[in-house]
Coordinates of C-alpha atoms in Angstrom, one line a residue:
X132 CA 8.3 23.6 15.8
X133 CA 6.5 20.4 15.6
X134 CA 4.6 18.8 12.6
X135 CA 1.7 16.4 12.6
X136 CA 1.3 14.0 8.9
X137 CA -2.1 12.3 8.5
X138 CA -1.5 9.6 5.8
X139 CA -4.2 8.1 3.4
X140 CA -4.0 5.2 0.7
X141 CA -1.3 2.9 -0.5
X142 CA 1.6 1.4 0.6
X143 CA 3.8 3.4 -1.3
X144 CA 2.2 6.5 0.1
X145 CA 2.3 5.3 3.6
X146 CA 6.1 5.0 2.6
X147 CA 6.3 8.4 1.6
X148 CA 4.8 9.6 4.8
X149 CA 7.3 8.1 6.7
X150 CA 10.0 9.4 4.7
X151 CA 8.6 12.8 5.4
X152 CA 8.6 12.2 9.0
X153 CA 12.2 10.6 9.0
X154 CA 13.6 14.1 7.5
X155 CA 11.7 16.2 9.2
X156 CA 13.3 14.9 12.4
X157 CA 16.3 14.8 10.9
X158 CA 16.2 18.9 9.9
X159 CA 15.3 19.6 13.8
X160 CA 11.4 19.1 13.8
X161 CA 9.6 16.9 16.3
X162 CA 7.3 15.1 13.8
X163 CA 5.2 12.7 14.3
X164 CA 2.4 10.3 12.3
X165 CA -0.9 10.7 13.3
X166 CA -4.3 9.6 12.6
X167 CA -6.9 12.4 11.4
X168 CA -9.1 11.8 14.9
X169 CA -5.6 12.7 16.8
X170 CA -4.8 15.8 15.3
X171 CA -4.3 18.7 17.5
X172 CA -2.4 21.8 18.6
X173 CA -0.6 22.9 21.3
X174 CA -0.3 26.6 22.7
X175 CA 3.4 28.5 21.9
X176 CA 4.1 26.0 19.7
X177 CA 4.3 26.5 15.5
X178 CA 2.6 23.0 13.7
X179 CA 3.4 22.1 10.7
X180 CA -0.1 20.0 9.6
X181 CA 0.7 17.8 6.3
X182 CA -2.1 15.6 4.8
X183 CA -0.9 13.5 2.5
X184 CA -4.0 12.6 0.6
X185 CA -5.2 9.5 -1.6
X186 CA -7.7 10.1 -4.5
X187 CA -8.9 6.5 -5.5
X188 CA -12.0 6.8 -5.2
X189 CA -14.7 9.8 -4.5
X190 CA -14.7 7.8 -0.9
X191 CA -10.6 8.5 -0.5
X192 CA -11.4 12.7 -1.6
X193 CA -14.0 12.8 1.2
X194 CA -11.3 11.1 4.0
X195 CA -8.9 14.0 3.4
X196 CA -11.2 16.4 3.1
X197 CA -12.0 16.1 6.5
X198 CA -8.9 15.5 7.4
X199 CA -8.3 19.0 5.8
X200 CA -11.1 20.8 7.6
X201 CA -10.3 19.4 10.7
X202 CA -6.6 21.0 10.6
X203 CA -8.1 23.9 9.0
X204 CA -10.5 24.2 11.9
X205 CA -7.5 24.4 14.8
X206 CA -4.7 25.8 13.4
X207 CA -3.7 29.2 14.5
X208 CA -2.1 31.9 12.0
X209 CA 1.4 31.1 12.7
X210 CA 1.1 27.6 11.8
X211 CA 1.2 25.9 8.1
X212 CA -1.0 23.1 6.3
X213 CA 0.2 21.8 3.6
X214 CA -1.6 19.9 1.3
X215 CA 0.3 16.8 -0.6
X216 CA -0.5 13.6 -2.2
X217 CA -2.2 12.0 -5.5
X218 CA -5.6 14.3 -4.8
X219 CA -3.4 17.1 -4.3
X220 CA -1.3 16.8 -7.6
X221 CA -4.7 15.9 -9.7
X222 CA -7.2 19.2 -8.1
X223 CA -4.8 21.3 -6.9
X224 CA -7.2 24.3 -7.5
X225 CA -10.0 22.6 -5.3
X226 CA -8.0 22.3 -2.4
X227 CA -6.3 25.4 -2.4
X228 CA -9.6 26.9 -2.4
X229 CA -10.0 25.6 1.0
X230 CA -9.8 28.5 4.2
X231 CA -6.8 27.7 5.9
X232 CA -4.9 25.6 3.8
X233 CA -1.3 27.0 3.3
X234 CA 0.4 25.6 0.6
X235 CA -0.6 22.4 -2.2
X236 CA 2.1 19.9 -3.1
X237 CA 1.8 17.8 -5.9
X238 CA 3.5 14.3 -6.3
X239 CA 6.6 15.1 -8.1
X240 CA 7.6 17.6 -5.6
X241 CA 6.5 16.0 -2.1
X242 CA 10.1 15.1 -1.3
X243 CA 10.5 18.8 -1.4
X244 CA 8.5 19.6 1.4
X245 CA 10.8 19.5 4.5
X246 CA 13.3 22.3 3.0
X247 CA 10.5 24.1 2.0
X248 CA 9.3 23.9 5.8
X249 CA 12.7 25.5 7.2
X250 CA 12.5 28.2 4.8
X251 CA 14.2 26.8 1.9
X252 CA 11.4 27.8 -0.9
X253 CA 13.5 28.9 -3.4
X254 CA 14.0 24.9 -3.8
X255 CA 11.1 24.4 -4.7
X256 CA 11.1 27.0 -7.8
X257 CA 14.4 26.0 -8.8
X258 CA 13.6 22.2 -10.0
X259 CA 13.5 22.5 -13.4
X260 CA 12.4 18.3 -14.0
X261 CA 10.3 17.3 -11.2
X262 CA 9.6 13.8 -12.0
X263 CA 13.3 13.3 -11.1
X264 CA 12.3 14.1 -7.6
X265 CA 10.4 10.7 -7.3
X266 CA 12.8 8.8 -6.2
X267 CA 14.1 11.6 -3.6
X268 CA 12.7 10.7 -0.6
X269 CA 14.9 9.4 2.2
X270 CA 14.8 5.9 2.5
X271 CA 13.3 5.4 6.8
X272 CA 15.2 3.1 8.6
X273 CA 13.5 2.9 11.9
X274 CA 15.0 0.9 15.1
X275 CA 11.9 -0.5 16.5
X276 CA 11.0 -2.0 13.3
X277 CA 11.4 -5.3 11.8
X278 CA 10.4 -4.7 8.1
X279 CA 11.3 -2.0 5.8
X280 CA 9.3 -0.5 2.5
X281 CA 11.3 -0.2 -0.5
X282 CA 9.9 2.6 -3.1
X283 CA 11.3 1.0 -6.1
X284 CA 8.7 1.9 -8.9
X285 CA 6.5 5.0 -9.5
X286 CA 3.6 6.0 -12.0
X287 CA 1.5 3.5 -14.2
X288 CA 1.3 3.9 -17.8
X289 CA -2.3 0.8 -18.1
X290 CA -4.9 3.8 -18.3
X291 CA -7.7 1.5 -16.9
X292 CA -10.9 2.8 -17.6
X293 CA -11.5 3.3 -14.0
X294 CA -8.6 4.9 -12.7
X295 CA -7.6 8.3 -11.9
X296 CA -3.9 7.1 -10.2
X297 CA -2.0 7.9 -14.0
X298 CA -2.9 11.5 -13.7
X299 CA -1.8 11.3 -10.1
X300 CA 1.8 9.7 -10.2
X301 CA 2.5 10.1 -14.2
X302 CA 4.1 7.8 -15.8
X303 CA 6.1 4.4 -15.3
X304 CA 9.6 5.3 -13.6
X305 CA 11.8 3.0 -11.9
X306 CA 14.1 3.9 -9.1
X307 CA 18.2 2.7 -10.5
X308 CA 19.0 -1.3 -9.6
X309 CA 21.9 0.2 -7.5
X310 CA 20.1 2.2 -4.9
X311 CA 17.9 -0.2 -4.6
X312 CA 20.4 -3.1 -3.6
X313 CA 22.6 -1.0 -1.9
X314 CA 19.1 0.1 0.5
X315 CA 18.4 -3.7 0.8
X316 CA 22.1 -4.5 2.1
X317 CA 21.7 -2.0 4.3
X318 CA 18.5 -2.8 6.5
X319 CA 19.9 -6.3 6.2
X320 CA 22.9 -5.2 8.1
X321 CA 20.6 -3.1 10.5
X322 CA 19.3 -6.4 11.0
X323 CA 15.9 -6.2 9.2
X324 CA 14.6 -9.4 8.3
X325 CA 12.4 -8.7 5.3
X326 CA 12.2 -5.6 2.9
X327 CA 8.6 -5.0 1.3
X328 CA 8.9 -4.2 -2.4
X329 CA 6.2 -1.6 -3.1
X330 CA 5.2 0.9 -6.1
X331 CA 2.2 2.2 -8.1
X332 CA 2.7 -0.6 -10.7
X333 CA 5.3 -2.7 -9.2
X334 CA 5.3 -5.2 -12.1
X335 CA 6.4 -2.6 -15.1
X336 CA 9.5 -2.1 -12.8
X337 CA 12.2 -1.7 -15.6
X338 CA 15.3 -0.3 -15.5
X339 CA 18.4 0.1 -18.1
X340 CA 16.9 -3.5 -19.3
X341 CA 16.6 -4.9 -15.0
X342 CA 12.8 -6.0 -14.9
X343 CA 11.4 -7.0 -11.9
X344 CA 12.0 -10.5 -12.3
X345 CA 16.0 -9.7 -12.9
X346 CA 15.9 -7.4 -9.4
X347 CA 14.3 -10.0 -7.7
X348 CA 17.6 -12.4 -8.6
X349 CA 20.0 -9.4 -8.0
X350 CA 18.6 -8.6 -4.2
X351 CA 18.7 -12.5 -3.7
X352 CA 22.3 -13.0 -4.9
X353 CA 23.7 -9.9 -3.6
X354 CA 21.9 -10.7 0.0
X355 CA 22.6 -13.2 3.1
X356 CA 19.2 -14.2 4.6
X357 CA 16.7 -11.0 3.9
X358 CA 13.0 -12.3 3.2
X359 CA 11.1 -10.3 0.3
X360 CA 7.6 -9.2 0.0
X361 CA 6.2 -7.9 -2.9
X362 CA 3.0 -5.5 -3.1
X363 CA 0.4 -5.7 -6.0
X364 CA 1.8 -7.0 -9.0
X365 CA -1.2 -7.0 -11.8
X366 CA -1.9 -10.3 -13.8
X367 CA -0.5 -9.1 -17.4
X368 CA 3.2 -9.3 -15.5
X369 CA 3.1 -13.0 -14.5
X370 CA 5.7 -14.2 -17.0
X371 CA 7.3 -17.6 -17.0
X372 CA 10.6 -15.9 -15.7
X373 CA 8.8 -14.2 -12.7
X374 CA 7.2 -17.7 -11.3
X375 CA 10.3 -19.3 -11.5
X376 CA 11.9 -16.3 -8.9
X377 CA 8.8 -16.4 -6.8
X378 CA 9.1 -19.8 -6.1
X379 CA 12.1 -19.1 -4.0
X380 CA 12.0 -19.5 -0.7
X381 CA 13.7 -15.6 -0.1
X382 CA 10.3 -14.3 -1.8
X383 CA 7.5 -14.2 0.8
X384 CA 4.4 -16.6 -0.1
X385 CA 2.5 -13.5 0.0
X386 CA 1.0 -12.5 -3.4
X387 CA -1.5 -9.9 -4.3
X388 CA -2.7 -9.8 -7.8
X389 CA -5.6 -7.4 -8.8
X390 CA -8.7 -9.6 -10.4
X391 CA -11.4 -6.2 -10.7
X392 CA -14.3 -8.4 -12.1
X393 CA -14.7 -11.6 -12.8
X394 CA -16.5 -10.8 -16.0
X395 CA -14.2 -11.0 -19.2
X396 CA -17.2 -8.4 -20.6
X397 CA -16.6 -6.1 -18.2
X398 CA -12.6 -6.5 -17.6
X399 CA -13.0 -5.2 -21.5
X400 CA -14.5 -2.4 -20.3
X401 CA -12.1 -1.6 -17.3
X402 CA -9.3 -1.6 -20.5
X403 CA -7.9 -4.8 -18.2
X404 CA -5.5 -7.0 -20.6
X405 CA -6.4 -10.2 -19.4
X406 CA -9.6 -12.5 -19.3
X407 CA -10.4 -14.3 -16.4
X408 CA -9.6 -17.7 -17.5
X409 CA -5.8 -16.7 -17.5
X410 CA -6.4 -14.7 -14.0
X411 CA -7.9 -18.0 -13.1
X412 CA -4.3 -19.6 -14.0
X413 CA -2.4 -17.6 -12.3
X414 CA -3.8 -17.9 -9.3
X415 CA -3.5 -21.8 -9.7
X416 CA 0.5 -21.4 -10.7
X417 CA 0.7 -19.2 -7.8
X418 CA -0.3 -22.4 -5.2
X419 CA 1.4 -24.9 -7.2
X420 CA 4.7 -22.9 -6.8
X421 CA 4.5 -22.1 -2.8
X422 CA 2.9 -24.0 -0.3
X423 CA 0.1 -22.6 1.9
X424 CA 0.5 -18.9 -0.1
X425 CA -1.8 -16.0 1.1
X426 CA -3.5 -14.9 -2.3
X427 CA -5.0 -11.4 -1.9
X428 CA -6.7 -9.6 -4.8
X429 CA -9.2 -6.2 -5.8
X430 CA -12.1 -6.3 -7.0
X431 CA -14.8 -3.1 -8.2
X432 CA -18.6 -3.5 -7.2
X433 CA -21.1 -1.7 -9.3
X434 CA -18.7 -0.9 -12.5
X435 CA -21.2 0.8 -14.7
X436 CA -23.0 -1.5 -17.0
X437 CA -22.4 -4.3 -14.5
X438 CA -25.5 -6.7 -14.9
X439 CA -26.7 -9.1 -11.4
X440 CA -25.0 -12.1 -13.7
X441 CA -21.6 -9.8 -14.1
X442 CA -21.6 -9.5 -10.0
X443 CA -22.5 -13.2 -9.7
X444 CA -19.5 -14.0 -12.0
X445 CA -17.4 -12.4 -9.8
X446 CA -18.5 -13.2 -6.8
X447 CA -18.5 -17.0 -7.8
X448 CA -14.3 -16.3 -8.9
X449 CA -13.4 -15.2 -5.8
X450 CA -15.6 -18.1 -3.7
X451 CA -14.2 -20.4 -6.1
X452 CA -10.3 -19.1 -5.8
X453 CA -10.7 -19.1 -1.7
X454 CA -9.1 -15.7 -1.5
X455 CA -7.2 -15.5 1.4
X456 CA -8.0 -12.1 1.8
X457 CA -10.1 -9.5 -0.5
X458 CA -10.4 -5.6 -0.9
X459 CA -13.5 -4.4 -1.7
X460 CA -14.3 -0.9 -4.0
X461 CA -17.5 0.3 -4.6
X462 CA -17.1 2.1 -8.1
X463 CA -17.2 5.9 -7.9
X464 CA -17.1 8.0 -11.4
X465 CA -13.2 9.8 -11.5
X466 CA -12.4 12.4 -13.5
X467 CA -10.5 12.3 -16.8
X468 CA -11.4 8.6 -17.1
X469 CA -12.7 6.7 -19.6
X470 CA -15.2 5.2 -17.6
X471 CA -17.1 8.3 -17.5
X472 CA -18.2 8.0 -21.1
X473 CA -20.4 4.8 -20.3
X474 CA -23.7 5.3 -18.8
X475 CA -23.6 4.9 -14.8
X476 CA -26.4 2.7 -14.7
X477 CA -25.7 0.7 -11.7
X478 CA -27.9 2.3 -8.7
X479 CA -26.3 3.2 -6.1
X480 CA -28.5 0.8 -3.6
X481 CA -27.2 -1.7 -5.9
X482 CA -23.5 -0.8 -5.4
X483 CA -24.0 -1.0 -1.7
X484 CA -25.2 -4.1 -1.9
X485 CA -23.0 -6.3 -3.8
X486 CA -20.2 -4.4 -2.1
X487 CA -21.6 -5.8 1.2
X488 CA -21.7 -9.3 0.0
X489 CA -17.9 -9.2 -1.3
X490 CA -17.4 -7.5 1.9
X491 CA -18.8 -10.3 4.1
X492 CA -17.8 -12.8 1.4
X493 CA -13.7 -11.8 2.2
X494 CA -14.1 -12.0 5.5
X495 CA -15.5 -15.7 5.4
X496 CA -12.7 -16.5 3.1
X497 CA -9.9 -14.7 5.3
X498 CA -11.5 -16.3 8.6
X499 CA -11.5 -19.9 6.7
X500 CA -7.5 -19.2 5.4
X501 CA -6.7 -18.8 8.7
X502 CA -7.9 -21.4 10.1
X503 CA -6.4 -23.9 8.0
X504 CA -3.3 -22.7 10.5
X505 CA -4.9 -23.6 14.1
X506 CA -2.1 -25.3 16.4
X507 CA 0.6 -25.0 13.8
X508 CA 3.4 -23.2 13.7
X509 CA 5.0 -20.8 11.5
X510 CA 7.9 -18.2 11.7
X511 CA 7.0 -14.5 12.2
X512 CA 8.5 -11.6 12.7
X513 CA 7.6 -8.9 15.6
X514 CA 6.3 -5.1 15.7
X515 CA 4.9 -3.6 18.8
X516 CA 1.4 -2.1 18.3
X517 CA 0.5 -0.1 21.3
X518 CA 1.0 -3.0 24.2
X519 CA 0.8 -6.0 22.2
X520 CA 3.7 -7.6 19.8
X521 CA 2.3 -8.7 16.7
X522 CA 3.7 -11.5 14.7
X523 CA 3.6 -11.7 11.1
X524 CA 4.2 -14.6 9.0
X525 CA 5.7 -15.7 5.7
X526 CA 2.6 -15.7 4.2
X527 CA 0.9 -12.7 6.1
X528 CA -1.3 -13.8 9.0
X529 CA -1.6 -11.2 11.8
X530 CA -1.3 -13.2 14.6
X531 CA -1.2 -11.2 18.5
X532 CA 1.2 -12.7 20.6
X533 CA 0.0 -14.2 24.2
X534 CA 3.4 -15.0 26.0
X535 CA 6.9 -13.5 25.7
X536 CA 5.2 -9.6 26.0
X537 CA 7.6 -8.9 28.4
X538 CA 10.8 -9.5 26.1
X539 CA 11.7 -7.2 23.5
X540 CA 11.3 -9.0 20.1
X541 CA 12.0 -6.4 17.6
X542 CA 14.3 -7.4 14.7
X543 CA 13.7 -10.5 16.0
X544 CA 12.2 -13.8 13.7
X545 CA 10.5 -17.0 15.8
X546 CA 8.2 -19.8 15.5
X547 CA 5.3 -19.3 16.6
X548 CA 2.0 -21.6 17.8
X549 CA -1.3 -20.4 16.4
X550 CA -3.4 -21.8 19.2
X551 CA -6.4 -19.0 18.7
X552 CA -8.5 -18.2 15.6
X553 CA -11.5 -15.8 15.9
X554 CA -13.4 -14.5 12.7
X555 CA -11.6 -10.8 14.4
X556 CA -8.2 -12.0 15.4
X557 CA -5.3 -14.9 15.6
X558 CA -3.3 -15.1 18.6
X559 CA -0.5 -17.4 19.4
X560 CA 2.3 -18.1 21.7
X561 CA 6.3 -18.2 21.1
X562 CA 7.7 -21.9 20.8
X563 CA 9.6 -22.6 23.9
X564 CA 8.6 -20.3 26.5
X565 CA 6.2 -21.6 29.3

């Protein structure tokens, strides 16, 4: 038996992928990640297809649908597809309408599915609390690999106008202090050098009184050398208590924080409790506590009732805040939001085209951020991608490495020269080595 996963969306869901991979493996099945162009089957053998689906935007439902169809399309009658994922848990119906597809697993019980692949279904009935299962999944610790994700956070209790992800991961739930210090210690000792922090809402992480800021101090007491990274943290978390951890040298100068408009009228509108003046100040703190920090953020073109002078407000934030690096959502109505109750009046020429201009805008900002790095050097760690070792840095530049290919440098942490930046790609060369 072999099983193919096609992962879409976040971090954490990427995460979860993995997990499902790890312990399928581990319960005898050859499984393997795959992208949706790569699936495939193979005569006398039973697949297991699993796509684990996103449903952020209307853009995200179409992805997996194909995905879907394509598995649909060459699977034989023996073999299972199984549905999973935040579209999965919010139109269950919908997909299970689809020809071919097996089963439909929501969120809560995903961690479920590789006993209910070797026949253990009664599992799956007996759960009485499935929210409990969140935090199930088995942690991956793979070899070849010189960072590890950290689930430590599930669920977002905001309710932004715009967002369908509540009805998709429930609410705010925070996996125990313990188990996730006791996970940290042990990819340190595996010899990890830096654990990614990742959830739905990683900010709201609270638990029995341990907020994020707390965790952050526990994992950096209770650890040697391990470097941190944190995912999205949104702006209404940046606390006086939280800047003071960040500026530790264990926490990786690496900070995404969510902007969505740069119009306080319509951040009203998104339900967003900030205004952009404070966003603005954050983003300032953020430099004047870390030194050369890469400063990502999110931001929604075409939100409806967005005027040309809304978009220019935006537009001019992020030029303004030199983003190191920007992503880009074209708004899409979602059901069971707010948002649906204002009037879409934003055309959808309109949408395409201020989208393009952030688009093209990030991509000046990201080329510009990296080359403020040209012949310096900066310590990285390595992960093979297909032929080439890629380094990454404290503060997240990609940077493809052009000597040393013939040495393994997994779990490995070097300085590295940046002597290449192309608007595409930064290369670089290991300090030391002819």
């Amino acid at each position: 038996m072999k099983a193919q996963i096609v992962n879409f969306g976040c971090k954490l869901n990427q995460y979860e992928g993995e997990s499902l991979k790890e312990a399928l493996i581990e319960n005898g099945i050859e499984a393997k990640i795959v992208h949706p162009s790569k699936l495939y089957h193979l005569d006398g053998e039973k697949t297991i297809y699993i796509i684990n689906t996103c449903t952020v935007t209307s853009k995200s439902d179409r992805k997996a649908r194909n995905a879907i169809y394509k598995a649909a399309t060459i699977k034989k009658d023996k073999d299972l597809l199984i549905i999973t994922g935040c579209y999965a848990q919010t139109d269950r119906e919908e997909l299970a309408k689809i020809k071919g597809v097996d089963l439909v697993i929501g969120n809560f019980e995903k961690s479920l599915i590789p006993q209910i692949v070797i026949g253990n279904d009664e599992i799956y009935n007996d759960v009485k609390e499935k929210s409990k299962l969140v935090f199930k999944f088995r942690d991956p610790i793979r070899l070849d690999r010189s960072r590890a994700y950290v689930k430590v956070q599930d669920g977002c209790d905001m309710h932004c106008s715009y967002c369908k992800i509540p009805l998709a991961r429930g609410r705010s739930m925070s996996r125990p202090a313990e188990d996730v210090i006791s996970y940290i210690k042990k990819i340190e000792d595996y010899g990890y050098h830096e654990a990614v922090l990742t959830g739905i809402n990683l900010g709201s992480y609270k638990y029995n009184g341990i907020t994020l800021t707390k965790l952050l101090e526990i994992i950096i007491d209770s650890t040697h050398s391990i470097g941190i990274r944190l995912s999205s943290i949104e702006p209404m978390y940046f606390k006086s208590g939280l800047f003071d951890i960040l500026s530790s040298d264990r926490i990786m100068p690496h900070f995404h924080v969510p902007m969505q408009s740069g119009s306080d009228k319509i951040l009203k509108l998104m339900r967003r409790p900030y205004n952009i003046q404070s966003f603005i100040d954050i983003v300032d703190k953020l430099r004047k506590i870390r030194e050369s920090p890469h400063i990502a953020t999110d931001v929604i073109a075409g939100f409806p009732s967005e005027k040309r002078e809304d978009f220019e407000d935006s537009y001019m934030v992020i030029k303004n805040l030199e983003f190191s690096s920007i992503h880009v959502f074209t708004y899409s109505p979602r059901r069971g939001t707010e948002a649906l109750k204002i009037k879409d009046d934003v055309s959808f020429e309109e949408k395409a085209e201020r989208s393009h201009r952030l688009i093209e805008l990030g991509r000046s900002l990201n080329y510009q951020f990296r080359l403020k790095f040209l012949n310096k050097c900066r310590e990285a760690i390595f992960e093979k991608h297909g032929n080439k070792w890629i380094g990454v840095t404290d503060n997240y530049i990609k940077v493809t490495l052009v000597n040393g290919e013939e040495q393994s440098m997994s779990k490995k942490k070097l300085p590295i020269l940046i002597t290449r930046v192309t608007p595409r790609e930064t290369s670089g060369k290991l300090v030391g080595l002819e």
